[in-house]
Amino acid sequence: QVQLVESGGGLVQPGGSLRLSCAASGFTFSIYTMSWYRQAPGKERELVALISSTGGSTNYADSVKGRFTISRTNAKNTVYLQMNSLKPEDTAVYYCKRSGANAYWGQGTQVTVSS
């Protein structure tokens, strides 16, 4: 079955960095667009970044452009989110998503940016 397992979240000070990973299994990873979403308390889930199946095309929310980088390694069935210059407003649960007719979500990983 399809599984998406996020890791790499944690507590970081403002201005710090984190790298999230999403390990995928149960499907042909290399043919799917993958995305990172986040949901802060009391807010709707929002798209953070997405990457095409080959990694040749990426897109970012305006709020993270220039600070976050999405990438993937198809040989390892893994998609990453490098987050730099983190701000308190980046605090949220971050989710990995597989696009397609049937979307799949991971369980999420908590990112807290606080001094």
Protein backbone atom coordinates (compact mmCIF):
# COMPACT_ATOMS: atom_id res chain seq x y z
CA GLN A 1 0.00 0.00 0.00
CA VAL A 2 1.01 3.62 -0.46
CA GLN A 3 3.00 5.03 2.43
CA LEU A 4 4.50 8.46 2.95
CA VAL A 5 6.60 8.94 6.07
CA GLU A 6 7.84 12.41 6.97
CA SER A 7 10.77 13.09 9.26
CA GLY A 8 13.13 15.90 10.21
CA GLY A 9 10.83 18.23 12.08
CA GLY A 10 11.63 19.76 15.42
CA LEU A 11 12.19 22.93 17.40
CA VAL A 12 14.45 25.56 15.86
CA GLN A 13 15.24 29.18 16.64
CA PRO A 14 14.26 31.96 14.25
CA GLY A 15 16.80 32.20 11.46
CA GLY A 16 17.65 28.53 11.74
CA SER A 17 17.33 25.70 9.26
CA LEU A 18 15.70 22.30 9.03
CA ARG A 19 15.57 19.65 6.35
CA LEU A 20 12.43 17.58 6.06
CA SER A 21 12.36 14.21 4.33
CA CYS A 22 9.45 12.18 3.01
CA ALA A 23 10.13 8.51 2.30
CA ALA A 24 7.66 6.98 -0.13
CA SER A 25 6.77 3.36 -0.76
CA GLY A 26 4.07 1.26 -2.38
CA PHE A 27 3.98 3.06 -5.72
CA THR A 28 6.18 4.12 -8.62
CA PHE A 29 7.59 7.25 -7.04
CA SER A 30 9.36 8.54 -10.13
CA ILE A 31 6.19 9.21 -12.13
CA TYR A 32 4.38 11.39 -9.58
CA THR A 33 4.48 15.07 -8.76
CA MET A 34 5.12 15.46 -5.04
CA SER A 35 4.23 18.32 -2.74
CA TRP A 36 4.79 19.70 0.73
CA TYR A 37 1.89 21.30 2.57
CA ARG A 38 1.64 22.79 6.03
CA GLN A 39 -1.11 23.49 8.52
CA ALA A 40 -0.76 25.91 11.39
CA PRO A 41 -3.13 25.82 14.38
CA GLY A 42 -6.48 27.34 13.47
CA LYS A 43 -5.55 27.71 9.82
CA GLU A 44 -6.29 25.80 6.65
CA ARG A 45 -3.74 23.48 5.13
CA GLU A 46 -1.70 25.33 2.49
CA LEU A 47 0.62 24.37 -0.32
CA VAL A 48 4.25 25.14 0.44
CA ALA A 49 6.08 23.67 -2.57
CA LEU A 50 5.72 21.11 -5.31
CA ILE A 51 8.12 19.31 -7.61
CA SER A 52 7.50 17.52 -10.88
CA SER A 53 8.18 13.83 -11.34
CA THR A 54 11.64 14.40 -12.79
CA GLY A 55 12.50 17.28 -10.50
CA GLY A 56 12.81 19.60 -13.44
CA SER A 57 10.02 21.91 -12.35
CA THR A 58 9.29 23.37 -8.94
CA ASN A 59 6.81 25.86 -7.55
CA TYR A 60 6.66 27.67 -4.22
CA ALA A 61 4.24 29.64 -2.11
CA ASP A 62 5.17 33.31 -2.09
CA SER A 63 5.71 33.17 1.66
CA VAL A 64 8.62 30.72 1.34
CA LYS A 65 10.23 31.72 -1.96
CA GLY A 66 13.95 32.25 -1.59
CA ARG A 67 14.02 30.45 1.79
CA PHE A 68 12.76 26.93 1.08
CA THR A 69 13.95 24.45 -1.53
CA ILE A 70 12.13 21.30 -2.59
CA SER A 71 14.09 18.47 -4.16
CA ARG A 72 13.80 14.74 -4.76
CA THR A 73 15.94 11.67 -5.24
CA ASN A 74 13.96 9.18 -7.29
CA ALA A 75 16.51 6.44 -6.71
CA LYS A 76 15.73 6.70 -2.99
CA ASN A 77 11.98 7.35 -3.33
CA THR A 78 12.41 10.45 -1.21
CA VAL A 79 11.38 14.07 -1.46
CA TYR A 80 13.00 16.78 0.66
CA LEU A 81 12.22 20.26 1.88
CA GLN A 82 15.21 22.37 2.88
CA MET A 83 14.00 25.23 5.04
CA ASN A 84 16.34 28.15 5.75
CA SER A 85 15.88 31.48 7.49
CA LEU A 86 12.96 30.07 9.41
CA LYS A 87 10.43 32.43 10.94
CA PRO A 88 7.93 31.92 13.77
CA GLU A 89 5.15 32.02 11.19
CA ASP A 90 6.60 28.89 9.59
CA THR A 91 5.46 26.96 12.67
CA ALA A 92 3.10 24.23 11.50
CA VAL A 93 2.66 20.55 10.87
CA TYR A 94 4.27 19.79 7.52
CA TYR A 95 2.77 17.11 5.28
CA CYS A 96 4.03 15.30 2.23
CA LYS A 97 1.50 14.63 -0.53
CA ARG A 98 1.46 12.45 -3.60
CA SER A 99 -0.52 14.02 -6.42
CA GLY A 100 -2.76 12.16 -8.84
CA ALA A 101 -6.32 10.94 -9.18
CA ASN A 102 -5.95 9.44 -5.72
CA ALA A 103 -3.99 11.77 -3.48
CA TYR A 104 -2.11 10.35 -0.52
CA TRP A 105 -0.84 12.18 2.55
CA GLY A 106 1.78 11.41 5.13
CA GLN A 107 1.13 11.68 8.87
CA GLY A 108 2.93 14.99 9.17
CA THR A 109 5.92 16.28 11.09
CA GLN A 110 5.83 19.21 13.52
CA VAL A 111 8.03 22.22 12.88
CA THR A 112 8.21 24.81 15.65
CA VAL A 113 10.15 28.03 15.19
CA SER A 114 10.61 29.78 18.50
CA SER A 115 13.26 31.40 20.65
